PDB file of C-alpha atoms in Angstrom:
ATOM      1  CA  MET A1208      -9.805  49.872-115.495  1.00  0.00           C
ATOM      2  CA  THR A1209     -11.028  52.802-113.360  1.00  0.00           C
ATOM      3  CA  GLU A1210      -9.594  56.270-112.806  1.00  0.00           C
ATOM      4  CA  ASN A1211      -8.335  55.050-109.417  1.00  0.00           C
ATOM      5  CA  ASP A1212      -6.043  52.537-111.135  1.00  0.00           C
ATOM      6  CA  LEU A1213      -2.522  53.402-112.233  1.00  0.00           C
ATOM      7  CA  THR A1214      -1.635  52.875-115.885  1.00  0.00           C
ATOM      8  CA  LEU A1215       1.893  52.770-117.279  1.00  0.00           C
ATOM      9  CA  THR A1216       1.949  52.996-121.051  1.00  0.00           C
ATOM     10  CA  PHE A1217       5.149  52.133-122.898  1.00  0.00           C
ATOM     11  CA  VAL A1218       4.615  53.764-126.290  1.00  0.00           C
ATOM     12  CA  ASN A1219       5.997  51.911-129.307  1.00  0.00           C
ATOM     13  CA  VAL A1220       8.518  54.505-130.482  1.00  0.00           C
ATOM     14  CA  GLY A1221      10.831  51.921-132.035  1.00  0.00           C
ATOM     15  CA  TYR A1222      14.370  52.208-130.719  1.00  0.00           C
ATOM     16  CA  GLY A1223      13.719  54.589-127.863  1.00  0.00           C
ATOM     17  CA  GLU A1224      11.545  55.119-124.827  1.00  0.00           C
ATOM     18  CA  ALA A1225       8.412  57.075-124.009  1.00  0.00           C
ATOM     19  CA  ILE A1226       6.451  56.141-120.894  1.00  0.00           C
ATOM     20  CA  LEU A1227       3.089  57.623-119.985  1.00  0.00           C
ATOM     21  CA  LEU A1228       1.969  57.460-116.348  1.00  0.00           C
ATOM     22  CA  GLN A1229      -1.680  58.150-115.483  1.00  0.00           C
ATOM     23  CA  ARG A1230      -3.918  57.983-112.429  1.00  0.00           C
ATOM     24  CA  GLY A1231      -7.146  59.939-112.244  1.00  0.00           C
ATOM     25  CA  SER A1232      -6.440  63.449-113.486  1.00  0.00           C
ATOM     26  CA  PHE A1233      -2.676  63.110-112.970  1.00  0.00           C
ATOM     27  CA  THR A1234      -0.575  62.576-116.111  1.00  0.00           C
ATOM     28  CA  ALA A1235       3.217  62.273-116.423  1.00  0.00           C
ATOM     29  CA  LEU A1236       5.389  61.603-119.465  1.00  0.00           C
ATOM     30  CA  ILE A1237       8.848  60.108-119.036  1.00  0.00           C
ATOM     31  CA  ASP A1238      10.982  60.594-122.170  1.00  0.00           C
ATOM     32  CA  GLY A1239       9.682  61.012-125.711  1.00  0.00           C
ATOM     33  CA  GLY A1240      11.453  58.628-128.058  1.00  0.00           C
ATOM     34  CA  ALA A1241      13.359  59.733-131.147  1.00  0.00           C
ATOM     35  CA  GLY A1242      12.740  62.853-133.183  1.00  0.00           C
ATOM     36  CA  ASP A1243      14.226  61.420-136.397  1.00  0.00           C
ATOM     37  CA  PRO A1244      11.291  60.754-138.774  1.00  0.00           C
ATOM     38  CA  ARG A1245      13.134  57.758-140.218  1.00  0.00           C
ATOM     39  CA  GLU A1246      12.453  55.898-136.955  1.00  0.00           C
ATOM     40  CA  TYR A1247       8.749  55.787-137.830  1.00  0.00           C
ATOM     41  CA  GLU A1248       8.870  55.104-141.580  1.00  0.00           C
ATOM     42  CA  ASN A1249       8.255  51.387-141.063  1.00  0.00           C
ATOM     43  CA  SER A1250       5.110  51.263-138.961  1.00  0.00           C
ATOM     44  CA  THR A1251       4.236  47.600-139.539  1.00  0.00           C
ATOM     45  CA  THR A1252       4.783  46.812-135.837  1.00  0.00           C
ATOM     46  CA  GLY A1253       2.735  49.839-134.765  1.00  0.00           C
ATOM     47  CA  ARG A1254       5.482  52.398-134.212  1.00  0.00           C
ATOM     48  CA  ILE A1255       4.112  55.858-133.506  1.00  0.00           C
ATOM     49  CA  ARG A1256       5.595  59.243-132.548  1.00  0.00           C
ATOM     50  CA  VAL A1257       4.775  60.096-128.970  1.00  0.00           C
ATOM     51  CA  ILE A1258       3.175  63.414-129.969  1.00  0.00           C
ATOM     52  CA  ASP A1259       0.805  61.500-132.281  1.00  0.00           C
ATOM     53  CA  TYR A1260       0.012  59.029-129.511  1.00  0.00           C
ATOM     54  CA  LEU A1261      -0.789  61.869-127.101  1.00  0.00           C
ATOM     55  CA  ARG A1262      -3.049  63.469-129.718  1.00  0.00           C
ATOM     56  CA  LYS A1263      -4.763  60.135-130.272  1.00  0.00           C
ATOM     57  CA  ARG A1264      -5.402  59.879-126.532  1.00  0.00           C
ATOM     58  CA  LYS A1265      -6.532  63.538-126.420  1.00  0.00           C
ATOM     59  CA  ILE A1266      -3.935  64.381-123.776  1.00  0.00           C
ATOM     60  CA  SER A1267      -3.602  68.170-123.703  1.00  0.00           C
ATOM     61  CA  HIS A1268      -1.850  68.753-120.367  1.00  0.00           C
ATOM     62  CA  LEU A1269       1.016  67.158-118.435  1.00  0.00           C
ATOM     63  CA  ASP A1270       1.403  67.482-114.676  1.00  0.00           C
ATOM     64  CA  LEU A1271       4.962  66.180-114.877  1.00  0.00           C
ATOM     65  CA  LEU A1272       7.416  65.823-117.768  1.00  0.00           C
ATOM     66  CA  VAL A1273      10.700  63.958-117.317  1.00  0.00           C
ATOM     67  CA  ALA A1274      13.823  63.676-119.490  1.00  0.00           C
ATOM     68  CA  THR A1275      15.973  60.890-118.068  1.00  0.00           C
ATOM     69  CA  HIS A1276      19.130  61.714-120.044  1.00  0.00           C
ATOM     70  CA  ILE A1277      20.429  63.387-123.191  1.00  0.00           C
ATOM     71  CA  HIS A1278      20.234  60.871-126.016  1.00  0.00           C
ATOM     72  CA  GLU A1279      18.268  61.283-129.232  1.00  0.00           C
ATOM     73  CA  ASP A1280      16.066  58.232-128.702  1.00  0.00           C
ATOM     74  CA  HIS A1281      14.856  59.585-125.342  1.00  0.00           C
ATOM     75  CA  VAL A1282      14.626  63.383-125.583  1.00  0.00           C
ATOM     76  CA  SER A1283      14.327  64.449-129.224  1.00  0.00           C
ATOM     77  CA  GLY A1284      10.725  63.284-129.483  1.00  0.00           C
ATOM     78  CA  LEU A1285       9.892  65.674-126.643  1.00  0.00           C
ATOM     79  CA  VAL A1286      10.491  68.775-128.811  1.00  0.00           C
ATOM     80  CA  PRO A1287       7.040  68.767-130.461  1.00  0.00           C
ATOM     81  CA  VAL A1288       5.489  67.760-127.130  1.00  0.00           C
ATOM     82  CA  VAL A1289       6.753  70.838-125.273  1.00  0.00           C
ATOM     83  CA  GLN A1290       5.829  73.066-128.211  1.00  0.00           C
ATOM     84  CA  GLU A1291       2.221  71.837-128.194  1.00  0.00           C
ATOM     85  CA  ILE A1292       1.315  70.531-124.731  1.00  0.00           C
ATOM     86  CA  PRO A1293       1.730  72.570-121.524  1.00  0.00           C
ATOM     87  CA  ALA A1294       3.528  70.932-118.609  1.00  0.00           C
ATOM     88  CA  ASP A1295       3.408  72.045-114.974  1.00  0.00           C
ATOM     89  CA  THR A1296       6.800  70.659-113.902  1.00  0.00           C
ATOM     90  CA  PHE A1297       9.874  69.367-115.727  1.00  0.00           C
ATOM     91  CA  TRP A1298      12.485  67.044-114.208  1.00  0.00           C
ATOM     92  CA  SER A1299      15.907  66.447-115.742  1.00  0.00           C
ATOM     93  CA  THR A1300      19.513  66.165-114.591  1.00  0.00           C
ATOM     94  CA  LEU A1301      20.263  69.776-115.625  1.00  0.00           C
ATOM     95  CA  ARG A1302      20.005  73.059-113.754  1.00  0.00           C
ATOM     96  CA  GLU A1303      17.387  75.493-115.029  1.00  0.00           C
ATOM     97  CA  ASP A1304      20.069  77.846-116.383  1.00  0.00           C
ATOM     98  CA  GLU A1305      22.496  75.173-117.566  1.00  0.00           C
ATOM     99  CA  THR A1306      21.714  75.477-121.272  1.00  0.00           C
ATOM    100  CA  ASP A1307      21.430  79.292-121.325  1.00  0.00           C
ATOM    101  CA  HIS A1308      24.860  79.746-122.905  1.00  0.00           C
ATOM    102  CA  TRP A1309      25.071  76.543-124.899  1.00  0.00           C
ATOM    103  CA  ARG A1310      26.095  76.941-128.522  1.00  0.00           C
ATOM    104  CA  TYR A1311      24.648  75.112-131.494  1.00  0.00           C
ATOM    105  CA  LEU A1312      26.524  71.883-132.271  1.00  0.00           C
ATOM    106  CA  ASP A1313      26.381  70.946-135.948  1.00  0.00           C
ATOM    107  CA  PRO A1314      25.358  67.280-136.345  1.00  0.00           C
ATOM    108  CA  ALA A1315      26.548  67.357-139.966  1.00  0.00           C
ATOM    109  CA  ALA A1316      30.114  67.840-138.718  1.00  0.00           C
ATOM    110  CA  ALA A1317      30.057  64.587-136.739  1.00  0.00           C
ATOM    111  CA  PRO A1318      32.085  61.660-138.139  1.00  0.00           C
ATOM    112  CA  ARG A1319      29.450  58.972-137.466  1.00  0.00           C
ATOM    113  CA  PRO A1320      25.640  58.785-137.521  1.00  0.00           C
ATOM    114  CA  THR A1321      25.544  57.944-133.806  1.00  0.00           C
ATOM    115  CA  SER A1322      27.682  61.005-133.024  1.00  0.00           C
ATOM    116  CA  ALA A1323      25.375  63.170-135.130  1.00  0.00           C
ATOM    117  CA  LYS A1324      22.366  61.878-133.190  1.00  0.00           C
ATOM    118  CA  PHE A1325      24.050  62.747-129.914  1.00  0.00           C
ATOM    119  CA  LEU A1326      24.798  66.304-131.023  1.00  0.00           C
ATOM    120  CA  GLN A1327      21.204  66.633-132.199  1.00  0.00           C
ATOM    121  CA  SER A1328      19.976  65.510-128.780  1.00  0.00           C
ATOM    122  CA  VAL A1329      22.112  68.172-127.073  1.00  0.00           C
ATOM    123  CA  ASN A1330      20.616  70.840-129.351  1.00  0.00           C
ATOM    124  CA  ASP A1331      17.142  69.463-128.690  1.00  0.00           C
ATOM    125  CA  MET A1332      17.676  69.558-124.934  1.00  0.00           C
ATOM    126  CA  HIS A1333      18.480  73.252-125.262  1.00  0.00           C
ATOM    127  CA  THR A1334      15.260  73.751-127.251  1.00  0.00           C
ATOM    128  CA  ILE A1335      13.216  71.823-124.679  1.00  0.00           C
ATOM    129  CA  LEU A1336      14.484  73.832-121.707  1.00  0.00           C
ATOM    130  CA  SER A1337      14.172  77.152-123.535  1.00  0.00           C
ATOM    131  CA  THR A1338      10.612  76.393-124.616  1.00  0.00           C
ATOM    132  CA  LEU A1339       9.522  75.245-121.169  1.00  0.00           C
ATOM    133  CA  LYS A1340      10.986  78.330-119.491  1.00  0.00           C
ATOM    134  CA  GLN A1341       9.184  80.584-121.966  1.00  0.00           C
ATOM    135  CA  LYS A1342       5.924  78.808-121.120  1.00  0.00           C
ATOM    136  CA  GLY A1343       6.418  79.129-117.359  1.00  0.00           C
ATOM    137  CA  THR A1344       6.976  75.456-116.558  1.00  0.00           C
ATOM    138  CA  LYS A1345       8.631  74.809-113.198  1.00  0.00           C
ATOM    139  CA  ILE A1346      12.138  73.459-113.941  1.00  0.00           C
ATOM    140  CA  VAL A1347      13.607  71.038-111.382  1.00  0.00           C
ATOM    141  CA  GLN A1348      17.096  69.561-111.375  1.00  0.00           C
ATOM    142  CA  ALA A1349      15.980  66.167-110.116  1.00  0.00           C
ATOM    143  CA  LYS A1350      18.442  64.129-108.070  1.00  0.00           C
ATOM    144  CA  GLU A1351      18.508  61.386-105.462  1.00  0.00           C
ATOM    145  CA  GLY A1352      15.663  62.120-103.033  1.00  0.00           C
ATOM    146  CA  THR A1353      13.536  64.267-105.376  1.00  0.00           C
ATOM    147  CA  GLN A1354       9.983  63.045-104.951  1.00  0.00           C
ATOM    148  CA  LYS A1355       6.407  63.719-105.983  1.00  0.00           C
ATOM    149  CA  THR A1356       3.458  62.169-104.139  1.00  0.00           C
ATOM    150  CA  ILE A1357      -0.175  62.520-105.163  1.00  0.00           C
ATOM    151  CA  ASP A1358      -3.121  60.456-103.884  1.00  0.00           C
ATOM    152  CA  GLY A1359      -1.140  57.354-102.972  1.00  0.00           C
ATOM    153  CA  LEU A1360       1.138  57.507-106.019  1.00  0.00           C
ATOM    154  CA  THR A1361       4.808  58.310-105.400  1.00  0.00           C
ATOM    155  CA  ILE A1362       7.492  59.020-107.993  1.00  0.00           C
ATOM    156  CA  ARG A1363      10.948  59.098-106.408  1.00  0.00           C
ATOM    157  CA  VAL A1364      14.420  59.633-107.861  1.00  0.00           C
ATOM    158  CA  LEU A1365      16.942  57.033-106.665  1.00  0.00           C
ATOM    159  CA  ALA A1366      19.901  58.379-108.668  1.00  0.00           C
ATOM    160  CA  PRO A1367      22.002  60.256-109.645  1.00  0.00           C
ATOM    161  CA  GLY A1368      23.257  62.080-106.589  1.00  0.00           C
ATOM    162  CA  LYS A1369      24.528  65.651-106.463  1.00  0.00           C
ATOM    163  CA  ALA A1370      28.174  64.709-107.140  1.00  0.00           C
ATOM    164  CA  LYS A1371      27.204  62.754-110.249  1.00  0.00           C
ATOM    165  CA  GLU A1372      25.180  65.684-111.593  1.00  0.00           C
ATOM    166  CA  GLU A1373      28.163  67.989-111.055  1.00  0.00           C
ATOM    167  CA  GLU A1374      30.271  65.521-113.061  1.00  0.00           C
ATOM    168  CA  LEU A1375      27.678  65.654-115.842  1.00  0.00           C
ATOM    169  CA  ALA A1376      27.696  69.468-115.841  1.00  0.00           C
ATOM    170  CA  SER A1377      31.491  69.399-116.218  1.00  0.00           C
ATOM    171  CA  LEU A1378      31.303  66.995-119.172  1.00  0.00           C
ATOM    172  CA  LEU A1379      28.734  69.181-120.926  1.00  0.00           C
ATOM    173  CA  LEU A1380      30.742  72.354-120.262  1.00  0.00           C
ATOM    174  CA  ASN A1381      33.810  70.694-121.804  1.00  0.00           C
ATOM    175  CA  LEU A1382      31.700  69.774-124.821  1.00  0.00           C
ATOM    176  CA  MET A1383      30.522  73.350-125.276  1.00  0.00           C
ATOM    177  CA  ASN A1384      34.049  74.774-124.980  1.00  0.00           C
ATOM    178  CA  ALA A1385      35.866  72.187-127.092  1.00  0.00           C
ATOM    179  CA  THR A1386      37.120  72.695-130.650  1.00  0.00           C
ATOM    180  CA  GLY A1387      38.999  70.612-133.217  1.00  0.00           C
ATOM    181  CA  LYS A1388      40.258  67.239-131.993  1.00  0.00           C
ATOM    182  CA  ASP A1389      39.361  68.214-128.442  1.00  0.00           C
ATOM    183  CA  MET A1390      35.772  68.425-129.651  1.00  0.00           C
ATOM    184  CA  ASP A1391      35.935  64.850-130.967  1.00  0.00           C
ATOM    185  CA  ARG A1392      37.102  63.574-127.595  1.00  0.00           C
ATOM    186  CA  ALA A1393      34.675  65.690-125.547  1.00  0.00           C
ATOM    187  CA  ARG A1394      31.753  64.575-127.730  1.00  0.00           C
ATOM    188  CA  ASP A1395      32.628  60.886-127.566  1.00  0.00           C
ATOM    189  CA  VAL A1396      33.255  60.894-123.802  1.00  0.00           C
ATOM    190  CA  ALA A1397      29.965  62.671-123.123  1.00  0.00           C
ATOM    191  CA  ASP A1398      28.025  60.414-125.487  1.00  0.00           C
ATOM    192  CA  GLU A1399      29.499  57.184-124.107  1.00  0.00           C
ATOM    193  CA  SER A1400      28.973  58.284-120.489  1.00  0.00           C
ATOM    194  CA  MET A1401      25.450  59.641-120.804  1.00  0.00           C
ATOM    195  CA  ASN A1402      23.479  56.436-120.177  1.00  0.00           C
ATOM    196  CA  ASN A1403      24.751  56.082-116.625  1.00  0.00           C
ATOM    197  CA  PHE A1404      23.783  59.651-115.768  1.00  0.00           C
ATOM    198  CA  SER A1405      20.135  58.646-116.334  1.00  0.00           C
ATOM    199  CA  LEU A1406      17.511  59.531-113.759  1.00  0.00           C
ATOM    200  CA  CYS A1407      16.531  56.275-112.053  1.00  0.00           C
ATOM    201  CA  LEU A1408      12.879  56.445-110.981  1.00  0.00           C
ATOM    202  CA  LEU A1409      10.931  54.318-108.514  1.00  0.00           C
ATOM    203  CA  ILE A1410       7.146  54.389-108.880  1.00  0.00           C
ATOM    204  CA  SER A1411       5.156  53.206-105.841  1.00  0.00           C
ATOM    205  CA  PHE A1412       1.416  52.541-105.810  1.00  0.00           C
ATOM    206  CA  ALA A1413      -0.958  50.141-104.022  1.00  0.00           C
ATOM    207  CA  GLY A1414       1.942  48.271-102.444  1.00  0.00           C
ATOM    208  CA  ARG A1415       3.562  47.708-105.840  1.00  0.00           C
ATOM    209  CA  THR A1416       6.805  49.151-107.195  1.00  0.00           C
ATOM    210  CA  VAL A1417       8.037  49.951-110.699  1.00  0.00           C
ATOM    211  CA  LEU A1418      11.713  50.640-111.436  1.00  0.00           C
ATOM    212  CA  LEU A1419      12.535  52.823-114.459  1.00  0.00           C
ATOM    213  CA  PRO A1420      16.333  53.216-114.728  1.00  0.00           C
ATOM    214  CA  GLY A1421      16.510  55.100-118.035  1.00  0.00           C
ATOM    215  CA  ASP A1422      19.431  53.680-119.985  1.00  0.00           C
ATOM    216  CA  ARG A1423      21.516  52.689-116.969  1.00  0.00           C
ATOM    217  CA  ASN A1424      23.331  49.425-117.578  1.00  0.00           C
ATOM    218  CA  GLU A1425      24.672  46.977-114.988  1.00  0.00           C
ATOM    219  CA  LYS A1426      27.518  49.374-114.118  1.00  0.00           C
ATOM    220  CA  GLY A1427      25.134  52.297-113.658  1.00  0.00           C
ATOM    221  CA  LEU A1428      22.858  50.193-111.456  1.00  0.00           C
ATOM    222  CA  GLN A1429      25.761  49.710-109.034  1.00  0.00           C
ATOM    223  CA  GLU A1430      25.183  53.331-107.949  1.00  0.00           C
ATOM    224  CA  VAL A1431      21.585  52.545-106.976  1.00  0.00           C
ATOM    225  CA  ALA A1432      20.299  50.933-103.766  1.00  0.00           C
ATOM    226  CA  LEU A1433      18.166  48.487-105.716  1.00  0.00           C
ATOM    227  CA  PRO A1434      14.680  47.907-104.322  1.00  0.00           C
ATOM    228  CA  GLN A1435      12.393  44.985-104.933  1.00  0.00           C
ATOM    229  CA  ALA A1436      10.499  45.849-108.130  1.00  0.00           C
ATOM    230  CA  ASP A1437       7.279  44.227-109.265  1.00  0.00           C
ATOM    231  CA  ILE A1438       7.799  45.737-112.736  1.00  0.00           C
ATOM    232  CA  TYR A1439      11.297  46.466-114.031  1.00  0.00           C
ATOM    233  CA  LYS A1440      12.009  48.308-117.280  1.00  0.00           C
ATOM    234  CA  VAL A1441      15.373  46.800-118.230  1.00  0.00           C
ATOM    235  CA  GLY A1442      18.099  49.344-118.923  1.00  0.00           C
ATOM    236  CA  HIS A1443      19.946  49.999-122.174  1.00  0.00           C
ATOM    237  CA  HIS A1444      17.174  48.487-124.321  1.00  0.00           C
ATOM    238  CA  GLY A1445      17.944  44.987-123.115  1.00  0.00           C
ATOM    239  CA  GLN A1446      21.462  44.900-124.505  1.00  0.00           C
ATOM    240  CA  MET A1447      23.635  42.266-122.851  1.00  0.00           C
ATOM    241  CA  ASP A1448      25.072  44.773-120.372  1.00  0.00           C
ATOM    242  CA  GLY A1449      21.610  46.019-119.336  1.00  0.00           C
ATOM    243  CA  VAL A1450      21.540  44.148-116.026  1.00  0.00           C
ATOM    244  CA  ASN A1451      23.402  41.257-114.419  1.00  0.00           C
ATOM    245  CA  GLU A1452      22.016  38.238-112.609  1.00  0.00           C
ATOM    246  CA  GLU A1453      22.914  39.504-109.131  1.00  0.00           C
ATOM    247  CA  GLU A1454      21.086  42.795-109.722  1.00  0.00           C
ATOM    248  CA  LEU A1455      18.086  41.031-111.179  1.00  0.00           C
ATOM    249  CA  LYS A1456      17.870  38.688-108.200  1.00  0.00           C
ATOM    250  CA  ALA A1457      18.017  41.704-105.858  1.00  0.00           C
ATOM    251  CA  MET A1458      15.061  43.329-107.634  1.00  0.00           C
ATOM    252  CA  HIS A1459      13.212  40.033-108.177  1.00  0.00           C
ATOM    253  CA  PRO A1460      10.705  41.484-110.678  1.00  0.00           C
ATOM    254  CA  GLY A1461       7.632  39.553-111.686  1.00  0.00           C
ATOM    255  CA  PHE A1462       7.368  41.552-114.919  1.00  0.00           C
ATOM    256  CA  VAL A1463      10.095  42.964-117.171  1.00  0.00           C
ATOM    257  CA  VAL A1464       9.599  45.533-119.932  1.00  0.00           C
ATOM    258  CA  CYS A1465      12.166  45.653-122.748  1.00  0.00           C
ATOM    259  CA  CYS A1466      12.134  48.768-124.964  1.00  0.00           C
ATOM    260  CA  ALA A1467      13.960  47.289-127.951  1.00  0.00           C
ATOM    261  CA  SER A1468      13.105  48.069-131.567  1.00  0.00           C
ATOM    262  CA  SER A1469      11.758  45.412-133.899  1.00  0.00           C
ATOM    263  CA  ASP A1470      15.039  45.473-135.860  1.00  0.00           C
ATOM    264  CA  ARG A1471      17.029  44.854-132.621  1.00  0.00           C
ATOM    265  CA  ARG A1472      19.450  47.671-133.398  1.00  0.00           C
ATOM    266  CA  TYR A1473      22.759  47.623-131.468  1.00  0.00           C
ATOM    267  CA  GLU A1474      22.015  44.023-130.401  1.00  0.00           C
ATOM    268  CA  SER A1475      19.187  45.094-128.125  1.00  0.00           C
ATOM    269  CA  ALA A1476      16.807  42.469-126.668  1.00  0.00           C
ATOM    270  CA  ALA A1477      19.877  40.226-126.344  1.00  0.00           C
ATOM    271  CA  PRO A1478      18.726  36.579-126.429  1.00  0.00           C
ATOM    272  CA  ASP A1479      21.018  35.499-123.574  1.00  0.00           C
ATOM    273  CA  LEU A1480      19.798  38.327-121.357  1.00  0.00           C
ATOM    274  CA  LEU A1481      16.163  37.514-122.122  1.00  0.00           C
ATOM    275  CA  LYS A1482      16.834  33.845-121.338  1.00  0.00           C
ATOM    276  CA  MET A1483      18.401  34.769-117.996  1.00  0.00           C
ATOM    277  CA  MET A1484      15.321  36.781-117.069  1.00  0.00           C
ATOM    278  CA  ARG A1485      12.937  34.030-118.172  1.00  0.00           C
ATOM    279  CA  ASP A1486      14.958  31.439-116.227  1.00  0.00           C
ATOM    280  CA  LEU A1487      14.516  33.596-113.109  1.00  0.00           C
ATOM    281  CA  GLY A1488      10.745  33.495-113.590  1.00  0.00           C
ATOM    282  CA  CYS A1489      10.183  36.965-115.089  1.00  0.00           C
ATOM    283  CA  THR A1490       7.307  37.594-117.483  1.00  0.00           C
ATOM    284  CA  LEU A1491       8.787  39.497-120.442  1.00  0.00           C
ATOM    285  CA  THR A1492       6.929  42.224-122.323  1.00  0.00           C
ATOM    286  CA  PHE A1493       8.051  44.563-125.112  1.00  0.00           C
ATOM    287  CA  SER A1494       7.320  48.087-126.291  1.00  0.00           C
ATOM    288  CA  ASP A1495       7.996  47.061-129.921  1.00  0.00           C
ATOM    289  CA  CYS A1496       8.208  43.616-131.570  1.00  0.00           C
ATOM    290  CA  PRO A1497      11.795  42.286-131.638  1.00  0.00           C
ATOM    291  CA  ASP A1498      12.118  38.852-133.223  1.00  0.00           C
ATOM    292  CA  THR A1499      13.400  37.403-129.932  1.00  0.00           C
ATOM    293  CA  ALA A1500      10.038  38.154-128.267  1.00  0.00           C
ATOM    294  CA  GLY A1501       8.068  35.493-130.089  1.00  0.00           C
ATOM    295  CA  PRO A1502       4.885  36.395-131.986  1.00  0.00           C
ATOM    296  CA  LEU A1503       3.468  39.721-130.819  1.00  0.00           C
ATOM    297  CA  PRO A1504       0.552  41.684-132.286  1.00  0.00           C
ATOM    298  CA  ALA A1505       1.342  45.003-133.943  1.00  0.00           C
ATOM    299  CA  HIS A1506       0.717  47.601-131.273  1.00  0.00           C
ATOM    300  CA  HIS A1507       1.020  51.321-130.582  1.00  0.00           C
ATOM    301  CA  ALA A1508       1.711  50.658-126.912  1.00  0.00           C
ATOM    302  CA  LEU A1509       2.220  48.162-124.113  1.00  0.00           C
ATOM    303  CA  VAL A1510      -0.148  49.146-121.303  1.00  0.00           C
ATOM    304  CA  TYR A1511       0.266  47.995-117.691  1.00  0.00           C
ATOM    305  CA  THR A1512      -2.484  48.534-115.127  1.00  0.00           C
ATOM    306  CA  ILE A1513      -1.995  48.394-111.371  1.00  0.00           C
ATOM    307  CA  LYS A1514      -5.351  48.143-109.636  1.00  0.00           C
ATOM    308  CA  GLU A1515      -6.046  49.840-106.296  1.00  0.00           C
ATOM    309  CA  GLY A1516      -5.813  46.415-104.660  1.00  0.00           C
ATOM    310  CA  GLY A1517      -2.387  45.798-106.207  1.00  0.00           C
ATOM    311  CA  MET A1518      -3.285  43.392-109.019  1.00  0.00           C
ATOM    312  CA  ILE A1519      -1.088  43.868-112.121  1.00  0.00           C
ATOM    313  CA  THR A1520      -2.262  43.236-115.680  1.00  0.00           C
ATOM    314  CA  PHE A1521      -0.907  44.181-119.103  1.00  0.00           C
ATOM    315  CA  ARG A1522      -2.158  44.338-122.672  1.00  0.00           C
ATOM    316  CA  TYR A1523      -0.947  45.332-126.128  1.00  0.00           C
ATOM    317  CA  GLU A1524      -2.939  48.253-127.555  1.00  0.00           C
ATOM    318  CA  ILE A1525      -3.376  49.319-131.176  1.00  0.00           C
TER     319      ILE A1525
END
């Protein structure tokens, strides 16, 4: 591997996602995994908090930081990152001032653990934006067409569009204004809808493409003009609704990454979905070690390398 190669590192954050993108001096981080310390208590498969992984790699600056959507397993692990590591630019689906008047939402008042995690992620998103603004980071409401190109590497947003982001802003405003039973409904609607508001990113380098759809499932992918993708990070942690056969055939990936936890929470890394992808000739790789993956070494990360000539390799790193 040389500094002219592109590396995509899928950090083993358990049930969650944190993706590090590096070429030369350019470094981007897409999502940060969970903030809940319980996610990392069992480290037998190599689970590691993203902030600890960045420290291990001696990464002290980010050119680009991205939050694909507001769920605890994607954004809450970014809180210590933004507090410690400066970032030049931040992309999310929110306006720079969108969280300015948000109120604190008490996770302890939620009726279910999943609801509590969602409320925590909303609070954490407020903390992330506030911290970044205080540090002078450029805040960008990324949408369809937003793009960054540097030395032959392009990161482009395929979705959502402007109308979808306005719909998201309305859902979040309703959540902030709701009380009583209206709060229960506003919380659940926002939580259940959030995956398909994810930023969908297309990475292009050396004639190769990588599709990172956040947690978009097969319904959310219908809003995207799907490109051919050499590497596809399957949406929704490889749950059965993550992608359908028609969409997969349209993308025709040679490699698939599944970010499912070793305990396969919420029926992630669904065996039938994995079989469909294998039957279509995809090589499957995993950020953690779900039992449907076959024997995998304990690892802190799954690391893909795209060489300047376009050759793709991957390895598990401890």
